[in-house]
């Protein structure tokens, strides 16, 4: 029996172009949606997502059974039984591959035949596997995967590449028509196009229980994302429980006990991310977006005036008081200890100048400094001092694009985060021309939703589609999909994020010429069902079904 | 009642007394966030009664026609107890109120405990909450169910977790008798569990019709006794993606216990591609030029075998679904295949239809309506059928779904003397940012020129959740709480509920109540619920 390498796909009748049900408005494309059933073609790449850089899949297939199959450390690997990161990953992927079908009757006594693949050997070739380290923007995520007899080999310089390769291996496994796990003889050589592939979650507009964050780290690993940008605090609430300033979350969280992240919670998220090769970059956005900070930290925010009296409301962080900078020093000292990543995101976006304008002390200070009426100079003044403070903690920083636009002097290794839609290409050109590294989010604000298949819109973005030299383009280290939290909490986050973010995942990982939208649809449809099977409620792309539907409610 | 409560506490927990009093002074009495959908008349005072799960009883009134053993109400008591006392674990040790129980006394005029809710069922109820007693009076058990829901929404907890209910008088009844939600189980299969949970959530917003758009082009998950091939060949998967007869019965009986009708839709002659897989010769073979193209169009309306098949299928469906109504669809029929087929063209000529294929569709629908009325079912059809039909006497209920001036269509249908269900403004499958909920709230179904008689013909409305982009992963947050906005429009008095801004705090409160009850209702805007959703 010649086994179809795309068995999983064959189970799926992806029917595109059915009549569209009852949609109000003009009854478009009747001819196009004639009631002929187009069976969507299976991709020759099966369900690989994101598509590896080089893939060769042959027709020769092997069976795998949960009884005989093992993932092991190869002889000569610099990583061994003591590397719990990989040992954990072996178990995780074994469970993903075999799911509940681990116990197979009658398989126990059977010897592995020639067409059975019994082993995946993982070989870390570099002397330092980096098993005990944290992933970084410079981490090597490349790997080579050979699926063949007598065993499959996954070769990677570091554990990070091995994690990516394990995901790829698991995506090569499919079920034949008898439900047997199968894999085709395959060679893959893979590495990411961009080093920074992030997802932003916002835990201030709505609190996200730890469980939801962890589930999304799982989903990120399934899509080879490697940065969790944790927009942890904002105007609405301050759920981060600070050891140095515990009263900020006591007063500024939605609830001081049920809606906070304790130090242990944060540690858990960081370690959970590390085990999946995901960096956790915290964002503590100032001087704007800080209303919740002010509840527990007196004199931090600028008192606004109406006429010559304080109005009782507060504006951005008060940039003219020494106490502000004392506070920030202590605060970011703590942050740099809690979050191991080399970068911290300092925000700096959307500062509203009205309150500063109203405050007589600020006005006086402006005069003293010779800023005139240019409040962006005051903002720069603040940011400058903040950057100096953060620099003493040995951290690099990321900032939203306004900080760059306002001409703040930045360290050369600053990462500028481009987010404003319309003109994002020009901005990328400007930022890189100034010699700064940059990441792109403008086209990937996933909190905006529209009818039908908007993943295609995200998929079609080309991050380097701006005017600039080769050297400039090298400064683009990646991008992030942002899911802001105004309308999102644990009830709807996961299906809103996945598989829409998967489109961004492939754009940031795969080669520049991977742009075939039909092929992507075919692979992504199966990939989304795989996420569902792994317990992630990823929403559907279009009318169709998954062999195993989401079992939650 | 606050004083009485303090005394009670004071006897047992003296130190606590001051603390409670302090809280009381600081926060003032909890203001009840309210009931959704808003009852027709509602007066409540700040006087409140403490409630204890250890000393709370549902009781049948002595004058009640229904007594213990009434399946609908007995089941409702079991369901509502944990909804009223969400923290109750059953192992409480303190029994302060054991000697002062709170009784909710239910009295209904009719013993319709074993029947199904129908289009005439009264849902009216009176609820009067006073010290240690509440009385709930209704004509039918269905009205009592609505009143129980209201009572459960009146109970609240203070910061210590103690339960209270304020003194309240409510007289309530629905503005429209038909308040539906359409789920589409053809574009994506919805597991039975998902459907049952949706029924629960429907009851929380006093919806009373589950419109089950059970089959369509992409798949035929209904397992027919008479024609098992329809699902074995037309479902996405013949074993895992079907609704067996017992699944269907389970849905119907679950719905009944919530006072919800199950209205099945078997849409034809269009939207039937999946039917053709298991029933040969049912669909029209399309032609390219003078030869068969190999594709199929709508149901073939010129063959007698078609009507024999439909008669047998609808006979089965009529017996499986107890509701007096059946939805026959009739929307979006594509005429290009019919016009390509020489047999159809010959038939058109014979019938004198010329080239007007709407006449052919009307002819087909006429036959189907006759089949179902012979089975004593009242047919509901999508507006297309009304638009195409010159002879409208055979029609009864028309569902308006197209956008644009939908009230113009409502008016036309009402003017023709037919009953109307309005769906156009409530297509919730279009996601849109959540704050758009007001779009579904500020809908005025009767704002058309017409006589009182004509307006009475508007029997209600329906929220539609088409399934192209929706399955079990995202159905619930996409449906709730936005559907509840439509629910209030269909239940409550329009004058009292004309402002979305005014409704907003009450709506936010509802969404947190839904989350507390395990419904993944999405947020309306920034903020938090005391008890967040704990799943993934």
mmCIF file of N, CA and C in Angstrom, chain A residues 3-94:
data_model
loop_
_atom_site.group_PDB
_atom_site.id
_atom_site.type_symbol
_atom_site.label_atom_id
_atom_site.label_comp_id
_atom_site.label_asym_id
_atom_site.label_seq_id
_atom_site.Cartn_x
_atom_site.Cartn_y
_atom_site.Cartn_z
ATOM 1 N N UNK A 3 1.495 4.646 0.908
ATOM 2 C CA UNK A 3 0.807 5.475 1.891
ATOM 3 C C UNK A 3 0.861 6.946 1.539
ATOM 4 N N UNK A 4 -0.293 7.511 1.644
ATOM 5 C CA UNK A 4 -0.367 8.937 1.358
ATOM 6 C C UNK A 4 0.322 9.714 2.462
ATOM 7 N N UNK A 5 1.263 10.569 2.134
ATOM 8 C CA UNK A 5 1.969 11.312 3.182
ATOM 9 C C UNK A 5 1.050 12.324 3.857
ATOM 10 N N UNK A 6 -0.079 12.543 3.272
ATOM 11 C CA UNK A 6 -0.927 13.614 3.783
ATOM 12 C C UNK A 6 -2.223 13.035 4.298
ATOM 13 N N UNK A 7 -2.080 11.956 5.005
ATOM 14 C CA UNK A 7 -3.268 11.258 5.473
ATOM 15 C C UNK A 7 -4.200 12.130 6.274
ATOM 16 N N UNK A 8 -3.596 12.938 7.135
ATOM 17 C CA UNK A 8 -4.415 13.805 7.974
ATOM 18 C C UNK A 8 -5.272 14.715 7.112
ATOM 19 N N UNK A 9 -4.604 15.205 6.066
ATOM 20 C CA UNK A 9 -5.312 16.125 5.181
ATOM 21 C C UNK A 9 -6.448 15.428 4.468
ATOM 22 N N UNK A 10 -6.156 14.185 4.091
ATOM 23 C CA UNK A 10 -7.180 13.460 3.347
ATOM 24 C C UNK A 10 -8.446 13.319 4.185
ATOM 25 N N UNK A 11 -8.271 13.323 5.502
ATOM 26 C CA UNK A 11 -9.442 13.215 6.360
ATOM 27 C C UNK A 11 -10.278 14.485 6.330
ATOM 28 N N UNK A 12 -9.642 15.529 5.894
ATOM 29 C CA UNK A 12 -10.321 16.814 5.955
ATOM 30 C C UNK A 12 -10.921 17.141 4.611
ATOM 31 N N UNK A 13 -12.170 17.380 4.582
ATOM 32 C CA UNK A 13 -12.762 17.889 3.359
ATOM 33 C C UNK A 13 -12.811 19.390 3.488
ATOM 34 N N UNK A 14 -11.797 20.011 2.974
ATOM 35 C CA UNK A 14 -11.792 21.458 3.109
ATOM 36 C C UNK A 14 -12.530 22.021 1.928
ATOM 37 N N UNK A 15 -13.693 22.412 2.173
ATOM 38 C CA UNK A 15 -14.521 22.830 1.062
ATOM 39 C C UNK A 15 -14.591 24.328 1.026
ATOM 40 N N UNK A 16 -13.944 24.871 0.050
ATOM 41 C CA UNK A 16 -13.941 26.309 -0.105
ATOM 42 C C UNK A 16 -14.858 26.639 -1.257
ATOM 43 N N UNK A 17 -15.570 27.683 -1.119
ATOM 44 C CA UNK A 17 -16.367 28.106 -2.239
ATOM 45 C C UNK A 17 -17.780 27.552 -2.188
ATOM 46 N N UNK A 18 -18.168 27.029 -1.062
ATOM 47 C CA UNK A 18 -19.572 26.711 -0.879
ATOM 48 C C UNK A 18 -20.377 27.993 -0.864
ATOM 49 N N UNK A 19 -21.630 27.884 -1.109
ATOM 50 C CA UNK A 19 -22.433 29.081 -1.002
ATOM 51 C C UNK A 19 -22.374 29.553 0.431
ATOM 52 N N UNK A 20 -22.570 30.803 0.627
ATOM 53 C CA UNK A 20 -22.107 31.390 1.858
ATOM 54 C C UNK A 20 -23.129 31.520 2.953
ATOM 55 N N UNK A 21 -24.217 30.835 2.825
ATOM 56 C CA UNK A 21 -25.182 30.971 3.896
ATOM 57 C C UNK A 21 -25.853 32.301 3.782
ATOM 58 N N UNK A 22 -26.490 32.677 4.817
ATOM 59 C CA UNK A 22 -27.325 33.844 4.743
ATOM 60 C C UNK A 22 -26.555 35.045 5.216
ATOM 61 N N UNK A 23 -26.011 35.764 4.331
ATOM 62 C CA UNK A 23 -25.318 36.982 4.728
ATOM 63 C C UNK A 23 -26.134 38.168 4.253
ATOM 64 N N UNK A 24 -26.270 39.129 5.110
ATOM 65 C CA UNK A 24 -27.025 40.293 4.684
ATOM 66 C C UNK A 24 -26.203 41.087 3.687
ATOM 67 N N UNK A 25 -26.852 42.011 3.059
ATOM 68 C CA UNK A 25 -26.118 42.851 2.135
ATOM 69 C C UNK A 25 -26.182 42.262 0.747
ATOM 70 N N UNK A 26 -25.398 42.833 -0.124
ATOM 71 C CA UNK A 26 -25.486 42.431 -1.528
ATOM 72 C C UNK A 26 -25.156 40.956 -1.679
ATOM 73 N N UNK A 27 -25.883 40.312 -2.537
ATOM 74 C CA UNK A 27 -25.637 38.888 -2.717
ATOM 75 C C UNK A 27 -24.638 38.742 -3.831
ATOM 76 N N UNK A 28 -23.388 38.759 -3.397
ATOM 77 C CA UNK A 28 -22.289 38.791 -4.346
ATOM 78 C C UNK A 28 -22.093 37.436 -4.996
ATOM 79 N N UNK A 29 -21.127 37.339 -5.750
ATOM 80 C CA UNK A 29 -20.494 36.150 -6.339
ATOM 81 C C UNK A 29 -21.345 34.880 -6.371
ATOM 82 N N UNK A 30 -22.488 34.948 -6.940
ATOM 83 C CA UNK A 30 -23.248 33.720 -7.101
ATOM 84 C C UNK A 30 -22.543 32.758 -8.038
ATOM 85 N N UNK A 31 -22.022 33.319 -9.092
ATOM 86 C CA UNK A 31 -21.399 32.453 -10.085
ATOM 87 C C UNK A 31 -20.187 31.776 -9.476
ATOM 88 N N UNK A 32 -19.418 32.582 -8.778
ATOM 89 C CA UNK A 32 -18.186 32.052 -8.203
ATOM 90 C C UNK A 32 -18.486 30.954 -7.193
ATOM 91 N N UNK A 33 -19.555 31.199 -6.419
ATOM 92 C CA UNK A 33 -19.837 30.242 -5.355
ATOM 93 C C UNK A 33 -20.883 29.229 -5.802
ATOM 94 N N UNK A 34 -20.904 28.952 -7.075
ATOM 95 C CA UNK A 34 -21.838 27.939 -7.573
ATOM 96 C C UNK A 34 -21.653 26.679 -6.747
ATOM 97 N N UNK A 35 -22.703 25.907 -6.700
ATOM 98 C CA UNK A 35 -22.696 24.833 -5.711
ATOM 99 C C UNK A 35 -21.837 23.656 -6.116
ATOM 100 N N UNK A 36 -20.741 23.951 -6.734
ATOM 101 C CA UNK A 36 -19.791 22.891 -7.008
ATOM 102 C C UNK A 36 -18.857 22.835 -5.826
ATOM 103 N N UNK A 37 -18.458 21.653 -5.530
ATOM 104 C CA UNK A 37 -17.659 21.476 -4.331
ATOM 105 C C UNK A 37 -16.205 21.346 -4.738
ATOM 106 N N UNK A 38 -15.415 22.311 -4.358
ATOM 107 C CA UNK A 38 -13.997 22.213 -4.644
ATOM 108 C C UNK A 38 -13.311 21.596 -3.439
ATOM 109 N N UNK A 39 -12.710 20.483 -3.623
ATOM 110 C CA UNK A 39 -11.957 19.907 -2.514
ATOM 111 C C UNK A 39 -10.599 20.569 -2.510
ATOM 112 N N UNK A 40 -10.270 21.142 -1.376
ATOM 113 C CA UNK A 40 -9.039 21.896 -1.361
ATOM 114 C C UNK A 40 -7.850 20.969 -1.462
ATOM 115 N N UNK A 41 -6.928 21.330 -2.342
ATOM 116 C CA UNK A 41 -5.778 20.473 -2.573
ATOM 117 C C UNK A 41 -4.904 20.407 -1.326
ATOM 118 N N UNK A 42 -4.458 19.201 -1.014
ATOM 119 C CA UNK A 42 -3.525 19.047 0.098
ATOM 120 C C UNK A 42 -2.169 19.599 -0.317
ATOM 121 N N UNK A 43 -1.476 20.176 0.638
ATOM 122 C CA UNK A 43 -0.151 20.716 0.342
ATOM 123 C C UNK A 43 0.850 19.580 0.272
ATOM 124 N N UNK A 44 1.839 19.718 -0.596
ATOM 125 C CA UNK A 44 2.885 18.691 -0.611
ATOM 126 C C UNK A 44 3.729 18.776 0.642
ATOM 127 N N UNK A 45 3.544 19.841 1.401
ATOM 128 C CA UNK A 45 4.270 19.973 2.660
ATOM 129 C C UNK A 45 3.423 19.537 3.850
ATOM 130 N N UNK A 46 2.329 18.828 3.567
ATOM 131 C CA UNK A 46 1.516 18.310 4.663
ATOM 132 C C UNK A 46 0.984 19.427 5.522
ATOM 133 N N UNK A 47 1.255 19.313 6.805
ATOM 134 C CA UNK A 47 0.714 20.308 7.722
ATOM 135 C C UNK A 47 1.826 21.079 8.414
ATOM 136 N N UNK A 48 2.986 21.167 7.792
ATOM 137 C CA UNK A 48 4.098 21.885 8.421
ATOM 138 C C UNK A 48 3.761 23.362 8.562
ATOM 139 N N UNK A 49 3.928 23.880 9.769
ATOM 140 C CA UNK A 49 3.659 25.300 10.007
ATOM 141 C C UNK A 49 4.493 25.812 11.163
ATOM 142 N N UNK A 50 5.257 26.846 11.039
ATOM 143 C CA UNK A 50 5.597 27.528 9.790
ATOM 144 C C UNK A 50 6.477 26.646 8.905
ATOM 145 N N UNK A 51 6.448 26.902 7.609
ATOM 146 C CA UNK A 51 7.168 26.059 6.659
ATOM 147 C C UNK A 51 8.673 26.195 6.885
ATOM 148 N N UNK A 52 9.373 25.046 7.046
ATOM 149 C CA UNK A 52 10.829 25.111 7.212
ATOM 150 C C UNK A 52 11.519 25.658 5.957
ATOM 151 N N UNK A 53 12.761 26.062 6.158
ATOM 152 C CA UNK A 53 13.513 26.677 5.056
ATOM 153 C C UNK A 53 13.755 25.683 3.921
ATOM 154 N N UNK A 54 14.179 24.474 4.276
ATOM 155 C CA UNK A 54 14.402 23.456 3.239
ATOM 156 C C UNK A 54 13.731 22.162 3.670
ATOM 157 N N UNK A 55 12.854 21.653 2.808
ATOM 158 C CA UNK A 55 12.122 20.427 3.140
ATOM 159 C C UNK A 55 12.171 19.470 1.962
ATOM 160 N N UNK A 56 12.468 18.226 2.238
ATOM 161 C CA UNK A 56 12.327 17.185 1.217
ATOM 162 C C UNK A 56 11.581 16.026 1.840
ATOM 163 N N UNK A 57 10.373 15.776 1.339
ATOM 164 C CA UNK A 57 9.575 14.677 1.880
ATOM 165 C C UNK A 57 9.478 13.605 0.807
ATOM 166 N N UNK A 58 9.855 12.401 1.143
ATOM 167 C CA UNK A 58 9.787 11.327 0.134
ATOM 168 C C UNK A 58 8.498 10.528 0.317
ATOM 169 N N UNK A 59 8.260 9.590 -0.582
ATOM 170 C CA UNK A 59 7.041 8.784 -0.511
ATOM 171 C C UNK A 59 7.168 7.616 0.453
ATOM 172 N N UNK A 60 8.402 7.339 0.847
ATOM 173 C CA UNK A 60 8.615 6.190 1.743
ATOM 174 C C UNK A 60 8.107 6.548 3.132
ATOM 175 N N UNK A 61 7.279 5.668 3.679
ATOM 176 C CA UNK A 61 6.745 6.016 4.992
ATOM 177 C C UNK A 61 7.037 4.937 6.019
ATOM 178 N N UNK A 62 7.069 5.360 7.267
ATOM 179 C CA UNK A 62 7.289 4.452 8.395
ATOM 180 C C UNK A 62 6.129 4.609 9.360
ATOM 181 N N UNK A 63 5.943 3.539 10.152
ATOM 182 C CA UNK A 63 4.934 3.620 11.205
ATOM 183 C C UNK A 63 5.599 3.955 12.526
ATOM 184 N N UNK A 64 4.843 4.556 13.405
ATOM 185 C CA UNK A 64 5.320 4.790 14.767
ATOM 186 C C UNK A 64 4.279 4.224 15.721
ATOM 187 N N UNK A 65 4.703 3.576 16.765
ATOM 188 C CA UNK A 65 3.741 3.195 17.800
ATOM 189 C C UNK A 65 4.224 3.710 19.134
ATOM 190 N N UNK A 66 3.269 4.045 19.957
ATOM 191 C CA UNK A 66 3.591 4.572 21.281
ATOM 192 C C UNK A 66 4.340 3.560 22.128
ATOM 193 N N UNK A 67 4.216 2.290 21.783
ATOM 194 C CA UNK A 67 4.882 1.261 22.576
ATOM 195 C C UNK A 67 6.380 1.240 22.302
ATOM 196 N N UNK A 68 6.746 1.370 21.050
ATOM 197 C CA UNK A 68 8.174 1.226 20.740
ATOM 198 C C UNK A 68 8.892 2.548 20.526
ATOM 199 N N UNK A 69 8.174 3.598 20.223
ATOM 200 C CA UNK A 69 8.853 4.827 19.838
ATOM 201 C C UNK A 69 9.451 5.558 21.036
ATOM 202 N N UNK A 70 10.650 6.047 20.854
ATOM 203 C CA UNK A 70 11.318 6.808 21.907
ATOM 204 C C UNK A 70 12.015 8.027 21.318
ATOM 205 N N UNK A 71 12.083 9.066 22.116
ATOM 206 C CA UNK A 71 12.939 10.201 21.756
ATOM 207 C C UNK A 71 14.111 10.155 22.731
ATOM 208 N N UNK A 72 15.307 10.104 22.223
ATOM 209 C CA UNK A 72 16.473 9.895 23.096
ATOM 210 C C UNK A 72 17.589 10.885 22.772
ATOM 211 N N UNK A 73 18.528 10.985 23.706
ATOM 212 C CA UNK A 73 19.729 11.766 23.449
ATOM 213 C C UNK A 73 20.665 10.926 22.594
ATOM 214 N N UNK A 74 21.177 11.501 21.546
ATOM 215 C CA UNK A 74 22.108 10.767 20.684
ATOM 216 C C UNK A 74 23.451 10.644 21.393
ATOM 217 N N UNK A 75 24.177 9.595 21.032
ATOM 218 C CA UNK A 75 25.533 9.457 21.555
ATOM 219 C C UNK A 75 26.342 10.653 21.090
ATOM 220 N N UNK A 76 27.123 11.205 21.993
ATOM 221 C CA UNK A 76 27.963 12.326 21.592
ATOM 222 C C UNK A 76 27.272 13.654 21.702
ATOM 223 N N UNK A 77 25.998 13.634 22.136
ATOM 224 C CA UNK A 77 25.301 14.907 22.300
ATOM 225 C C UNK A 77 25.828 15.617 23.538
ATOM 226 N N UNK A 78 25.962 16.920 23.452
ATOM 227 C CA UNK A 78 26.457 17.661 24.612
ATOM 228 C C UNK A 78 25.362 17.835 25.655
ATOM 229 N N UNK A 79 24.170 17.369 25.325
ATOM 230 C CA UNK A 79 23.093 17.437 26.307
ATOM 231 C C UNK A 79 22.713 16.015 26.683
ATOM 232 N N UNK A 80 22.381 15.791 27.940
ATOM 233 C CA UNK A 80 22.057 14.439 28.369
ATOM 234 C C UNK A 80 20.883 14.419 29.313
ATOM 235 N N UNK A 81 20.842 13.378 30.112
ATOM 236 C CA UNK A 81 19.703 13.180 31.004
ATOM 237 C C UNK A 81 19.547 14.331 31.992
ATOM 238 N N UNK A 82 20.644 15.053 32.222
ATOM 239 C CA UNK A 82 20.557 16.132 33.204
ATOM 240 C C UNK A 82 19.917 17.382 32.613
ATOM 241 N N UNK A 83 19.717 17.387 31.302
ATOM 242 C CA UNK A 83 19.111 18.577 30.691
ATOM 243 C C UNK A 83 17.598 18.432 30.757
ATOM 244 N N UNK A 84 17.011 18.967 31.819
ATOM 245 C CA UNK A 84 15.574 18.750 32.009
ATOM 246 C C UNK A 84 14.768 19.489 30.951
ATOM 247 N N UNK A 85 15.338 20.544 30.411
ATOM 248 C CA UNK A 85 14.628 21.250 29.348
ATOM 249 C C UNK A 85 14.300 20.296 28.194
ATOM 250 N N UNK A 86 15.304 19.543 27.759
ATOM 251 C CA UNK A 86 15.042 18.623 26.660
ATOM 252 C C UNK A 86 14.239 17.414 27.111
ATOM 253 N N UNK A 87 14.543 16.888 28.291
ATOM 254 C CA UNK A 87 13.793 15.721 28.761
ATOM 255 C C UNK A 87 12.298 16.048 28.836
ATOM 256 N N UNK A 88 12.014 17.242 29.333
ATOM 257 C CA UNK A 88 10.624 17.693 29.372
ATOM 258 C C UNK A 88 10.024 17.779 27.981
ATOM 259 N N UNK A 89 10.829 18.293 27.063
ATOM 260 C CA UNK A 89 10.339 18.462 25.696
ATOM 261 C C UNK A 89 10.102 17.098 25.051
ATOM 262 N N UNK A 90 10.982 16.126 25.330
ATOM 263 C CA UNK A 90 10.781 14.783 24.765
ATOM 264 C C UNK A 90 9.423 14.250 25.207
ATOM 265 N N UNK A 91 9.146 14.370 26.491
ATOM 266 C CA UNK A 91 7.872 13.846 27.001
ATOM 267 C C UNK A 91 6.692 14.591 26.376
ATOM 268 N N UNK A 92 6.832 15.938 26.311
ATOM 269 C CA UNK A 92 5.739 16.753 25.774
ATOM 270 C C UNK A 92 5.420 16.328 24.340
ATOM 271 N N UNK A 93 6.469 16.173 23.540
ATOM 272 C CA UNK A 93 6.206 15.836 22.132
ATOM 273 C C UNK A 93 5.770 14.393 21.954
ATOM 274 N N UNK A 94 6.257 13.521 22.810
ATOM 275 C CA UNK A 94 5.752 12.157 22.774
ATOM 276 C C UNK A 94 4.245 12.173 23.017
#
